[in-house]
Tab-separated table of C-alpha atoms in Angstrom:
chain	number	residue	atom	x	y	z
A	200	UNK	CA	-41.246	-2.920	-22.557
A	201	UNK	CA	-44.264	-3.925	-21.118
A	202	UNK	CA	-45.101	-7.441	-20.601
A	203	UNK	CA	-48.285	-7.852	-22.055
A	204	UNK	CA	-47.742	-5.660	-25.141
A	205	UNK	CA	-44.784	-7.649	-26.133
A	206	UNK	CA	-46.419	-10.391	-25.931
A	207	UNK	CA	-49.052	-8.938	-27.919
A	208	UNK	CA	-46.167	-8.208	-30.726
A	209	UNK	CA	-44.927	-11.685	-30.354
A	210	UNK	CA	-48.585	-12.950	-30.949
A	211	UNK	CA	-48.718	-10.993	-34.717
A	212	UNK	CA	-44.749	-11.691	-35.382
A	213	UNK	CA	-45.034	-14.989	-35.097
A	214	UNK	CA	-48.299	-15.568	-37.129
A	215	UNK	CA	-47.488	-13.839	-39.974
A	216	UNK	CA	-43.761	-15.457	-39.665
A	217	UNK	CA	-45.861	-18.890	-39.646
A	218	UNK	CA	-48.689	-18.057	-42.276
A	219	UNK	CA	-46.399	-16.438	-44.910
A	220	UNK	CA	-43.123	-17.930	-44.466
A	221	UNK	CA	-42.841	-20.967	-42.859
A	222	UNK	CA	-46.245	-22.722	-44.258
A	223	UNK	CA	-44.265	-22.315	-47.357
A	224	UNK	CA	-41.601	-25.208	-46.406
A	225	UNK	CA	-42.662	-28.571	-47.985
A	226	UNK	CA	-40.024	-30.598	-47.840
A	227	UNK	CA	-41.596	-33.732	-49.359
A	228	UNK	CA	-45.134	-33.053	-48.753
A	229	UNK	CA	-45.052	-34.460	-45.264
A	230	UNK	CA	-43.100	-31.873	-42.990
A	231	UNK	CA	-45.208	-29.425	-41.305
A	232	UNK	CA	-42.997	-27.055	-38.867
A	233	UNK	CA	-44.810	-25.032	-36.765
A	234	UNK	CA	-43.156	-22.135	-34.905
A	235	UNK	CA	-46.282	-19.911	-33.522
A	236	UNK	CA	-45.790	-22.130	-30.536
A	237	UNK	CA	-43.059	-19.789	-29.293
A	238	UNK	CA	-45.866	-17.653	-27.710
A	239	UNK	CA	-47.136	-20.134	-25.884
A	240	UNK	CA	-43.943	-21.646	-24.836
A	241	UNK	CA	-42.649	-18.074	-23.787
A	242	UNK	CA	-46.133	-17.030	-22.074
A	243	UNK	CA	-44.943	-16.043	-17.843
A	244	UNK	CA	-44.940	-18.982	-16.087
A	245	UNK	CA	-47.061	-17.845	-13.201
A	246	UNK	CA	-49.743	-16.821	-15.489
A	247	UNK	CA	-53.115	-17.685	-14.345
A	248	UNK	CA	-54.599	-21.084	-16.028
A	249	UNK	CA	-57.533	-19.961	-17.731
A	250	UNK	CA	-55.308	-16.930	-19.469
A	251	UNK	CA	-53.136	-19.740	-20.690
A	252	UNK	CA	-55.955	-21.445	-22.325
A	253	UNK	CA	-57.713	-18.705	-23.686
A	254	UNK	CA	-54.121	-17.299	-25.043
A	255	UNK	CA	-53.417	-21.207	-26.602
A	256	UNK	CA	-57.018	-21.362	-28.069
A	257	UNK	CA	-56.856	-17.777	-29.396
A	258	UNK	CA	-53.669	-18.470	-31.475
A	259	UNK	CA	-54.410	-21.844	-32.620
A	260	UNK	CA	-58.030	-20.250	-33.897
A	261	UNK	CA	-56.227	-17.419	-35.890
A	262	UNK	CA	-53.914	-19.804	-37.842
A	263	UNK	CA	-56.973	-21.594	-38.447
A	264	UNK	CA	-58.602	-19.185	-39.907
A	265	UNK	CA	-55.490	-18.417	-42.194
A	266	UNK	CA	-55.380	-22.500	-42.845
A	267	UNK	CA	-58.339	-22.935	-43.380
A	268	UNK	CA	-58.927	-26.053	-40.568
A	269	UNK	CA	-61.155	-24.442	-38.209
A	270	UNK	CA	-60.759	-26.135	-34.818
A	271	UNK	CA	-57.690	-28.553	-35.542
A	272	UNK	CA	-54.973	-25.965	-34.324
A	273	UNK	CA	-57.127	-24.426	-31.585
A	274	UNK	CA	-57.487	-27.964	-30.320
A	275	UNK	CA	-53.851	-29.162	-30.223
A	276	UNK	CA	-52.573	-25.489	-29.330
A	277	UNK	CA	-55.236	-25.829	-26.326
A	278	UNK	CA	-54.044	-29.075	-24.958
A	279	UNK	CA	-50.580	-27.421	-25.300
A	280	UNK	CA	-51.550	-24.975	-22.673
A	281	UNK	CA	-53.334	-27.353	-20.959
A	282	UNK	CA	-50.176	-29.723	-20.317
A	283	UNK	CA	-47.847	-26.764	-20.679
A	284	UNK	CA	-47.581	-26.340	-16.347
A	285	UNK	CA	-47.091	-30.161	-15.843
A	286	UNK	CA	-44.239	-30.215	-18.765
A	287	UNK	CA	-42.330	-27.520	-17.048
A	288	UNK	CA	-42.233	-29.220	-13.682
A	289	UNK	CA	-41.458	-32.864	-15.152
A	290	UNK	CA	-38.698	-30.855	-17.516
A	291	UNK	CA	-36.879	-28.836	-14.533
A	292	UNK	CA	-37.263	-31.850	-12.089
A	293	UNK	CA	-35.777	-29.909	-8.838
A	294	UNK	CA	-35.040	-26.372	-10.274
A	295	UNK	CA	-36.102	-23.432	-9.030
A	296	UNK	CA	-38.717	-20.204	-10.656
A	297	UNK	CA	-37.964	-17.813	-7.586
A	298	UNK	CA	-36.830	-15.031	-9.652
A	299	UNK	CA	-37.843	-16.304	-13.025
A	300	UNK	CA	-41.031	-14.592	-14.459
A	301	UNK	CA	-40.860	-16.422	-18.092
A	302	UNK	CA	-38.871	-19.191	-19.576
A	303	UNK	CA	-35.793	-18.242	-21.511
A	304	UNK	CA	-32.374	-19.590	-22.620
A	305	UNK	CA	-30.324	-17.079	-20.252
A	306	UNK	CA	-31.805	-17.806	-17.058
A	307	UNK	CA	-32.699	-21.330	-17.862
A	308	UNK	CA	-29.887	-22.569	-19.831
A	309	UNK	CA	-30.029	-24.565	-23.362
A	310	UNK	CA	-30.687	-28.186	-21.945
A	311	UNK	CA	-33.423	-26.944	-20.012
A	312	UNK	CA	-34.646	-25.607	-23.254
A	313	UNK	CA	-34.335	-28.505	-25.385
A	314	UNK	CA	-35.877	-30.405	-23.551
A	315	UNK	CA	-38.631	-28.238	-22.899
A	316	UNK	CA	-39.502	-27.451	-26.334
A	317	UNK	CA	-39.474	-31.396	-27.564
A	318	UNK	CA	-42.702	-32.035	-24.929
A	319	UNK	CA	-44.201	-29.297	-26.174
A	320	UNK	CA	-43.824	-30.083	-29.561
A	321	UNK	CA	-44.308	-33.558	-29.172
A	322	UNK	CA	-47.867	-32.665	-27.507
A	323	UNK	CA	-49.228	-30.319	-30.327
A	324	UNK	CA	-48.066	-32.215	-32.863
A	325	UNK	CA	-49.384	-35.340	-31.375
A	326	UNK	CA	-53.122	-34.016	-30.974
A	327	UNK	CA	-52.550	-32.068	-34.354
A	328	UNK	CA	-52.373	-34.955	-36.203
A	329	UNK	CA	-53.939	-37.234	-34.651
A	330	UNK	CA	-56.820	-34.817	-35.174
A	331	UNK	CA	-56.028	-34.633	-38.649
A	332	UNK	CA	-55.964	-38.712	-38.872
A	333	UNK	CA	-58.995	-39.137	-37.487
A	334	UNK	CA	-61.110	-36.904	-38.942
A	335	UNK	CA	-59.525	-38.453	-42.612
A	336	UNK	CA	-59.235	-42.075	-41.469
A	337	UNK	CA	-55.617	-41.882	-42.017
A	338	UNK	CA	-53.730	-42.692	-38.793
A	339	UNK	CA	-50.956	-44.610	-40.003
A	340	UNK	CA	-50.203	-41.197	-42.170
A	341	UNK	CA	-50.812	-39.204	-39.171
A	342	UNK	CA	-48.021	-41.330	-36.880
A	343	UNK	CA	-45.723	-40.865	-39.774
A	344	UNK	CA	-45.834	-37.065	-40.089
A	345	UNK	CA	-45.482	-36.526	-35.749
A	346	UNK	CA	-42.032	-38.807	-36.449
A	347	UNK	CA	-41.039	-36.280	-39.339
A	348	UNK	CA	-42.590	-33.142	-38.688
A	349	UNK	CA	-41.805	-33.027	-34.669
A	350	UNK	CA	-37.808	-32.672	-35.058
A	351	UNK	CA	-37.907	-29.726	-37.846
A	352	UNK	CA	-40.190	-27.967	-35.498
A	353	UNK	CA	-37.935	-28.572	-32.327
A	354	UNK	CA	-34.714	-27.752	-34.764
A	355	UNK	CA	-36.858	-24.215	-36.383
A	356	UNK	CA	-38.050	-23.240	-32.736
A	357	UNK	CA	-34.714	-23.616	-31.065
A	358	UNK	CA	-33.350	-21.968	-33.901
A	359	UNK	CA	-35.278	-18.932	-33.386
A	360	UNK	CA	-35.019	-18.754	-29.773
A	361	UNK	CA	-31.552	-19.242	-29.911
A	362	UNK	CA	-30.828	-16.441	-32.226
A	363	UNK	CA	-33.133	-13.758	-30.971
A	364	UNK	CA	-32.379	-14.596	-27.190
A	365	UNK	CA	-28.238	-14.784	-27.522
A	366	UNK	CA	-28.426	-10.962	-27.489
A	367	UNK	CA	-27.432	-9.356	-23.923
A	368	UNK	CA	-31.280	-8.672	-22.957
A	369	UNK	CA	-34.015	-10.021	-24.312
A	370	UNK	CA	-35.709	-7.641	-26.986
A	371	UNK	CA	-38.989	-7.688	-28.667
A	372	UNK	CA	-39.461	-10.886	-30.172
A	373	UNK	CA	-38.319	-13.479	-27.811
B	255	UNK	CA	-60.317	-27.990	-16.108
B	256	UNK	CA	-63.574	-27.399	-17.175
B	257	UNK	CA	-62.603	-24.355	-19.085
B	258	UNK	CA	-60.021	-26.461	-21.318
B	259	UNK	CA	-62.713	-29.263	-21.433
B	260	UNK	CA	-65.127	-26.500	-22.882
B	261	UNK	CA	-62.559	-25.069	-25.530
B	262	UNK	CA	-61.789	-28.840	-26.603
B	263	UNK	CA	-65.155	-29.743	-27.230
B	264	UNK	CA	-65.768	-26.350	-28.851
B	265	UNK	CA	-63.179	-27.026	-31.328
B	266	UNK	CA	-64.067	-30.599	-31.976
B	267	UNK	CA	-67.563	-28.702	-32.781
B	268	UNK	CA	-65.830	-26.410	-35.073
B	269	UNK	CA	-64.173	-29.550	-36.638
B	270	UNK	CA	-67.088	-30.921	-37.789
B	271	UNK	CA	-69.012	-28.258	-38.945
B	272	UNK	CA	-66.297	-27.706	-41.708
B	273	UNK	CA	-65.778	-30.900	-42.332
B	274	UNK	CA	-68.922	-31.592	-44.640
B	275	UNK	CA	-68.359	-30.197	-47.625
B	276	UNK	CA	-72.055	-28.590	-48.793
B	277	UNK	CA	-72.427	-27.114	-44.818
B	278	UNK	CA	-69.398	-25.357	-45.306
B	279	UNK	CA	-69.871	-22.211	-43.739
B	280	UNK	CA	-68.030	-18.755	-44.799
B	281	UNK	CA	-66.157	-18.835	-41.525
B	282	UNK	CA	-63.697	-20.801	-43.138
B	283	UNK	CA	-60.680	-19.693	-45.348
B	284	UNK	CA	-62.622	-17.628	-47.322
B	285	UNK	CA	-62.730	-14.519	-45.696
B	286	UNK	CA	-61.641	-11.295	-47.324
B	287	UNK	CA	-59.004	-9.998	-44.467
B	288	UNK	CA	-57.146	-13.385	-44.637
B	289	UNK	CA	-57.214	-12.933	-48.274
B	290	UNK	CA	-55.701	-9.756	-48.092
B	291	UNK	CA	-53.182	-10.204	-45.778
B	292	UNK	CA	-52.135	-13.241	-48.016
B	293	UNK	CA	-52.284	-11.314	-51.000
B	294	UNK	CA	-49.789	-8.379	-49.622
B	295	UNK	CA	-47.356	-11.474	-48.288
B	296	UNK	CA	-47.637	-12.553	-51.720
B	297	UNK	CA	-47.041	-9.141	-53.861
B	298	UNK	CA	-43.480	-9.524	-52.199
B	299	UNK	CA	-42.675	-12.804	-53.220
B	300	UNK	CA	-43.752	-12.153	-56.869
B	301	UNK	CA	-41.074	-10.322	-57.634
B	302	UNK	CA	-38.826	-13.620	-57.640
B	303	UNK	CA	-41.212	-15.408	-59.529
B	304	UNK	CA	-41.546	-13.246	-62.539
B	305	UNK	CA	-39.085	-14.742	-64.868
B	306	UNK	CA	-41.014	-18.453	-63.919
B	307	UNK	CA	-44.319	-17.241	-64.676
B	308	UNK	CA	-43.515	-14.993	-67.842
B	309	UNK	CA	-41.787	-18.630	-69.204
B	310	UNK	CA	-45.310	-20.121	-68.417
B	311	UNK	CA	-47.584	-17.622	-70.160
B	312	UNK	CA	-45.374	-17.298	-72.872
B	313	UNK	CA	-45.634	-20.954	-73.299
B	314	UNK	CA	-49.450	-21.328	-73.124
B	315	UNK	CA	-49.613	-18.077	-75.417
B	316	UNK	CA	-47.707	-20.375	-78.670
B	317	UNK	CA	-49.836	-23.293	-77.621
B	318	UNK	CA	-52.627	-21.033	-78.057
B	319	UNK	CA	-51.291	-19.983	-81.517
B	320	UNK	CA	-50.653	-23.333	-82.467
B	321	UNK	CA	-54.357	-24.796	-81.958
B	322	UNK	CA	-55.446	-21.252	-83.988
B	323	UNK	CA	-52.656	-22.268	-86.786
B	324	UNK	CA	-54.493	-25.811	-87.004
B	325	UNK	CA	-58.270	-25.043	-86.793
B	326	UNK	CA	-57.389	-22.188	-89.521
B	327	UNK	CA	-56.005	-24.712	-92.024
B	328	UNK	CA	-58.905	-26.553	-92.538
B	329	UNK	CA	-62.159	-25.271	-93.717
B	330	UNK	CA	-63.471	-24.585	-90.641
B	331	UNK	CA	-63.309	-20.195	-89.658
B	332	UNK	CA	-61.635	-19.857	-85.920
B	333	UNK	CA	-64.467	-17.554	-85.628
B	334	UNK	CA	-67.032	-21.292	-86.150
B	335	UNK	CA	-64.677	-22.763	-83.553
B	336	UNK	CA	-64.882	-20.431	-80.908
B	337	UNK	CA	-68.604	-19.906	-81.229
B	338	UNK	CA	-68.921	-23.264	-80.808
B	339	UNK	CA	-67.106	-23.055	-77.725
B	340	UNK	CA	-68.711	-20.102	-76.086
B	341	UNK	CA	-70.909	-22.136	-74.352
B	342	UNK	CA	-67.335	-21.842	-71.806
B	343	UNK	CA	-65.522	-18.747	-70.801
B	344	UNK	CA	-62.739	-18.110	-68.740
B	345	UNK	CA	-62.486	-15.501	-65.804
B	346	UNK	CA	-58.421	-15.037	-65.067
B	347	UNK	CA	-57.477	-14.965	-61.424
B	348	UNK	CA	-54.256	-15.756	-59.425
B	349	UNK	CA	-53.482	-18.250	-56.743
B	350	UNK	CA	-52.985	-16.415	-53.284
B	351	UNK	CA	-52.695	-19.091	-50.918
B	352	UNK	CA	-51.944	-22.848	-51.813
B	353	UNK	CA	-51.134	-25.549	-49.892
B	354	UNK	CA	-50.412	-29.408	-50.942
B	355	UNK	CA	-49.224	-31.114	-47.811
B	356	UNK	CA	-52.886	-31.709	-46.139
B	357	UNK	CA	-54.921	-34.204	-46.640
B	358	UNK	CA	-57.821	-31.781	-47.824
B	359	UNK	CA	-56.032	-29.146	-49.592
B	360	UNK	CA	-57.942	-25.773	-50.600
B	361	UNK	CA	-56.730	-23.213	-52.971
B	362	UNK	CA	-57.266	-19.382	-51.839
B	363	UNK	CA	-57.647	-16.916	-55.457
B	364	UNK	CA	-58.158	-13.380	-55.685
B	365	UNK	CA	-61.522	-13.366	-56.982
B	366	UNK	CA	-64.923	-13.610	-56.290
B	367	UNK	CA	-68.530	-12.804	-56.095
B	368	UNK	CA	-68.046	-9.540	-57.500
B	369	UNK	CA	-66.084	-10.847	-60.572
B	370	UNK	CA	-68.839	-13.477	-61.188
B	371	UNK	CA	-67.168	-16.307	-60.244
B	372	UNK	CA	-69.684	-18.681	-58.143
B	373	UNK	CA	-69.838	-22.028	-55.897
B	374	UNK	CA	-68.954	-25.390	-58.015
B	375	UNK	CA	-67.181	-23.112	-61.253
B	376	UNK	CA	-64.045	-25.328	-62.298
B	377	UNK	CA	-60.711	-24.125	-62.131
B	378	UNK	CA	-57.823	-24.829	-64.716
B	379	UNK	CA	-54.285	-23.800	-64.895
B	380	UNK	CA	-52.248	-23.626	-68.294
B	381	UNK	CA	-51.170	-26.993	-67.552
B	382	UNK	CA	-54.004	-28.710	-66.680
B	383	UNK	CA	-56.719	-29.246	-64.406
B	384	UNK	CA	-56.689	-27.759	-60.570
B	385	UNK	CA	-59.956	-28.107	-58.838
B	386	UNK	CA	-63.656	-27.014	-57.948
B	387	UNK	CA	-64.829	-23.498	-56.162
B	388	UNK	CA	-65.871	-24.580	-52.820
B	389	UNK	CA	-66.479	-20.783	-51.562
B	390	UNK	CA	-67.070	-17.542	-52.331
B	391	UNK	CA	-66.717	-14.063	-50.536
B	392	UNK	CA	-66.930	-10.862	-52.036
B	393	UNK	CA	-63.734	-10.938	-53.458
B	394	UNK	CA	-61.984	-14.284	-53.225
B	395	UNK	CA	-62.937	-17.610	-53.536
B	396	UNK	CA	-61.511	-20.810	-52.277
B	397	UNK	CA	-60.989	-24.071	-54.402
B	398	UNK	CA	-61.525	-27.260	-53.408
B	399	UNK	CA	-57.873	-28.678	-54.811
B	400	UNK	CA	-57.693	-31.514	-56.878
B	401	UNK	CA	-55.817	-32.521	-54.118
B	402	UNK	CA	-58.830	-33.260	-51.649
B	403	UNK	CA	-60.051	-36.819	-50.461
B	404	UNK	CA	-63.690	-35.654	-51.634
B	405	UNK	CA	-62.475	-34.679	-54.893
B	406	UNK	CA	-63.000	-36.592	-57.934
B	407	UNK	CA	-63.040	-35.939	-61.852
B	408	UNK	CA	-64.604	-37.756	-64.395
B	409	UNK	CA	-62.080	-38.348	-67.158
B	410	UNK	CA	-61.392	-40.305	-70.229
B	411	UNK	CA	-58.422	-42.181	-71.588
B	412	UNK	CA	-57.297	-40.117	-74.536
B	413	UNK	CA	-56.505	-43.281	-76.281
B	414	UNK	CA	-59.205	-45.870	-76.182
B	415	UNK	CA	-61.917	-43.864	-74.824
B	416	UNK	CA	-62.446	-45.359	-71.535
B	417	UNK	CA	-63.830	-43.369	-69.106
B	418	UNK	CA	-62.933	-43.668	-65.457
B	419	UNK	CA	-62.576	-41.267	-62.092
B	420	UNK	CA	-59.812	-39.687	-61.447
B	421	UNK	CA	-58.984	-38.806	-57.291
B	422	UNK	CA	-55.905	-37.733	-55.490
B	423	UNK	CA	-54.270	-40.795	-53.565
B	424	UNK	CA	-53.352	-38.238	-50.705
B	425	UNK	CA	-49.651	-38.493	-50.079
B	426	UNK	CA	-48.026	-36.795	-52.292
B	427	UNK	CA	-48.984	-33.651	-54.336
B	428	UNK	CA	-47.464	-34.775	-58.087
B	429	UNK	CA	-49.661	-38.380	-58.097
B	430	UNK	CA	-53.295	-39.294	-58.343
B	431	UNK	CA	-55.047	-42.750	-59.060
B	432	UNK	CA	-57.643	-43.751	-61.440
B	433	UNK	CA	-59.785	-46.833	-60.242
B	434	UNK	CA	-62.091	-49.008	-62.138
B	435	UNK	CA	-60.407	-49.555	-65.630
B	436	UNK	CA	-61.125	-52.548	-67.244
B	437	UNK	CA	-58.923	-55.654	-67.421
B	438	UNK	CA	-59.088	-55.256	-71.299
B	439	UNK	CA	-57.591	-51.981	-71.467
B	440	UNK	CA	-53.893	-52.001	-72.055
B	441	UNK	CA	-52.639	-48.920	-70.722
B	442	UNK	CA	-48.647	-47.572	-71.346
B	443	UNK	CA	-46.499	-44.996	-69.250
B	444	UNK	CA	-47.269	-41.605	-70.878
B	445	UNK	CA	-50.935	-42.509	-72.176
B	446	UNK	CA	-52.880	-38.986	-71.641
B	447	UNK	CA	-55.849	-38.545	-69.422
B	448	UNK	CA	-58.365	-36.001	-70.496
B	449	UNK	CA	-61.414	-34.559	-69.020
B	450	UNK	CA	-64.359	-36.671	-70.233
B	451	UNK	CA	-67.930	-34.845	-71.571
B	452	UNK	CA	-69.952	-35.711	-68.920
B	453	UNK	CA	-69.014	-33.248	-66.516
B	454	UNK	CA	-70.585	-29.773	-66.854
B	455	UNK	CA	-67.410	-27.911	-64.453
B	456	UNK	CA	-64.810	-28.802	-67.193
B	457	UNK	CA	-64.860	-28.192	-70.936
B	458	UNK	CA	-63.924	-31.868	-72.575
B	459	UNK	CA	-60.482	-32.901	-73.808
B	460	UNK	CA	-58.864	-30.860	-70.622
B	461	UNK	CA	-55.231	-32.169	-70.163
B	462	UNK	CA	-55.559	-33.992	-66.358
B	463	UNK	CA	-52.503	-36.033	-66.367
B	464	UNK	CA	-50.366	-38.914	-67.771
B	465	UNK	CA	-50.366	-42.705	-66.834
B	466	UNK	CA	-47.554	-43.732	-64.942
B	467	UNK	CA	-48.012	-47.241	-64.042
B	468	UNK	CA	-50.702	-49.910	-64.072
B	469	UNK	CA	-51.732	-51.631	-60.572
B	470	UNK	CA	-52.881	-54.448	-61.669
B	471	UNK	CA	-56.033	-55.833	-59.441
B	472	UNK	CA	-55.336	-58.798	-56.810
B	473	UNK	CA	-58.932	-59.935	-57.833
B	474	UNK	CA	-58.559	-59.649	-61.745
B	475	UNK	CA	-61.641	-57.429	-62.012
B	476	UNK	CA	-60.802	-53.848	-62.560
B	477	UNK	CA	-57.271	-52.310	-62.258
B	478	UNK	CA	-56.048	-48.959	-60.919
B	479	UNK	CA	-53.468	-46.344	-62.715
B	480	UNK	CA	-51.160	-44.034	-60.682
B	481	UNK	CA	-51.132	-40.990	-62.506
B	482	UNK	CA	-49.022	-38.405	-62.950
B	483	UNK	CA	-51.054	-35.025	-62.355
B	484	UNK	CA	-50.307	-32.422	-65.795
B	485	UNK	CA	-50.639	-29.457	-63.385
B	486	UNK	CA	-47.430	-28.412	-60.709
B	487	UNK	CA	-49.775	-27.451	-57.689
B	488	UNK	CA	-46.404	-26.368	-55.378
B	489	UNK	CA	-46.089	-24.093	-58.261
B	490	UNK	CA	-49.744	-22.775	-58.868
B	491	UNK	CA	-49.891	-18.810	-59.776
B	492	UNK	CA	-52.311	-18.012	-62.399
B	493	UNK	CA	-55.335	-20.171	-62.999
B	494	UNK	CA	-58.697	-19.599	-64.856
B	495	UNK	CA	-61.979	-20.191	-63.246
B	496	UNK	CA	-64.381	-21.684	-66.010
B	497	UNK	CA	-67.608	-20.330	-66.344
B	498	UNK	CA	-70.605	-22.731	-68.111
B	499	UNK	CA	-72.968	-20.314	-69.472
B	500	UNK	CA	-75.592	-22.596	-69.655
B	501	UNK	CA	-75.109	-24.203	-66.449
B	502	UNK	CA	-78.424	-22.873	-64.835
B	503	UNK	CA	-80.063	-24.590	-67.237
B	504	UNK	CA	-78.356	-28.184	-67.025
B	505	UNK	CA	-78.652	-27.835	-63.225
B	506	UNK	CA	-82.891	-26.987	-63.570
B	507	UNK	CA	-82.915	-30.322	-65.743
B	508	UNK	CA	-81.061	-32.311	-63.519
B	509	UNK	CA	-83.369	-31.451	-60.711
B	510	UNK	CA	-86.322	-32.297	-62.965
B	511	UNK	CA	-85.566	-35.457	-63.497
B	512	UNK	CA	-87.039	-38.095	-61.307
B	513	UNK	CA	-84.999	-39.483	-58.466
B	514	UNK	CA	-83.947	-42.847	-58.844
């Protein structure tokens, strides 16, 4: 399928998958697992800079607009983009890209993975919250939720990945 | 660089804009395509909850007969009481989207303008009270949750009388906190919290929620009360958006009145 169109698909999967199913998990009140950041994580990885931004921004503004926090997701989902080139070279440390034109669990293997998706959870959640925190005066709230919230993402997003990618070739949603 | 500079900024922008609550502008959550995508989510999910909700109504529905069994038994017609009352009505919607694990939670419900409902209308559930219409599009309108840090709601102890403000303590979605009570009031687990009379968004005597401990006040002048909110808001479906019939009228006094 083509490239961009799947991505496309992956874009409106994963929102609605986010908005209507996955907001719904409150374990406690403080867990907040976000999974749209599969299509950024799974963008190519020789995709031009400023298409990575504008693709981060653009999905962080339409869950906004569904969550009503205009600006908060953009924000972190945009610094995700932003940091998204330097976490893949500090995560693959001497490996390769030659013949790699996205990142996924075949070619790359699981460690490569795991690692990859705690930084960029890690990152969104960080300036997520910290958004969050400042903009309520609540930063000691906001440190706790990163510490909860940040492993149920990494365990939901792997999760996904893993099952939708295990299949011989990759099909339409990651 | 600069482009990622320029988005950051711009949403920083967009932060604060909705941030204040009286400049909030219709960009946010209440916009009729979000509200219909939620609602068609939603219309899939019901199906799972109809057993819940049919327990609920049912409930309210003998409450309802029982307050009609006791106003009928004394002298007074029903038909005195609810005139009295009309001064109130009730538009029925249902909860679309909810959420209670923000700091500033809003409630999304599937009416609006064109159903009358307007900016600052109250919203109850059977159970008690839920919040404050923050929004309004043509047809849905968001609700500033009880659980908000701008929210509060004047209420009264059922008991003694004692009025006191009632806010969310922002943690977790089942507790709130009442400040400033006086060292002479001797509050027990259970005691009832009503809506008090001097707000105009809620009809008096409103079930808000029970007391469930005293925090007494390092500096012996007024104490606090964690309180146990009467309304479920993981479990909000059907709510009623409170009309004051005469509120045009309160509001042109109020803005007579000379500024202090």
């Amino acid at each position: 399928m083509n490239r961009s169109l799947l991505n496309i698909l992956r874009f409106v999967v994963l929102v609605v998958a986010q908005v209507l199913i996955v907001n719904h998990i409150r374990l406690g009140g403080f867990v907040h697992p976000y999974i749209y950041l599969i299509f950024v994580m799974l963008l190519p990885i020789n995709l031009p800079g400023w298409q990575l931004l504008i693709s981060g921004f653009g999905i962080g503004l339409v869950i906004d607009l569904f969550m009503g926090t205009l600006g908060m997701h953009a924000g972190a989902t945009t610094m995700m983009a932003f940091c998204r080139p330097s976490i893949i070279k500090l995560v693959s440390g001497t490996q390769k890209f030659e013949n790699i034109k996205e990142p996924n669990v075949n070619q790359l293997g699981f460690p490569w993975f795991v690692r990859y998706t705690i930084c960029i959870v890690a990152v969104h959640n960080f300036t997520l919250f910290m958004f969050e925190g400042f903009s309520f005066h609540l930063v000691g709230q906001a440190l706790l939720r990163i510490l909860i919230s940040v492993p149920v993402s990494v365990f939901l997003i792997l999760l996904i990945l893993y099952l939708f990618s295990s299949t011989t070739k990759k099909k339409e949603f990651s | 660089m600069l482009l990622f500079l320029v988005l950051e900024v711009l949403c920083i922008v967009f932060m604060t804009m909705t941030q204040n609550y009286h400049r909030q502008k219709r960009i946010n959550t209440t916009n009729d395509l979000v509200g219909r995508i939620y609602e068609t989510g939603n219309s899939i999910g019901d199906y799972f909850r109809l057993g819940k909700v049919n327990r609920e109504l049912a409930e309210e529905n003998a409450m309802l007969r029982r307050q009609l069994a006791a106003t009928t038994d004394t002298t007074q017609s029903y038909l005195e009481v609810i005139n009295a009352d009309t001064i109130y009505e009730f538009i029925p919607a249902r909860v679309v989207n909810n959420t209670v694990n923000r700091p500033n939670n809003y409630i999304l419900i599937n009416k609006g303008e064109a159903d009358g409902i307007k900016k600052d209308m109250g919203v109850i559930s059977s159970s008690g009270i839920v919040g404050i219409v923050s929004d309004v599009s043509q047809h849905y309108a968001s609700v500033m949750s009880l659980l908000h840090s701008y929210t509060t709601i004047s209420v009264r102890f059922k008991d003694s009388d004692q009025l006191a403000n009632l806010r969310w303590e922002t943690t977790n979605y089942r507790y709130g906190m009442v400040d400033d009570i006086p060292t002479h009031l001797k509050l027990q687990k259970g005691d009832t919290i009503v809506t008090s009379s001097y707000s105009y968004i809620f009809p008096e005597n409103l079930m808000a929620g029970t007391v469930m401990e005293l925090i007494p006040s390092p500096s012996g002048t007024l104490n606090k009360a964690k309180v146990r909110f009467a309304t479920d808001f993981s479990s909000l479906k059907n709510v009623y958006v409170i009309h004051h019939t005469n509120k045009a009228e309160i509001d042109s006094l109020l803005q007579n009145q000379p500024k202090l």
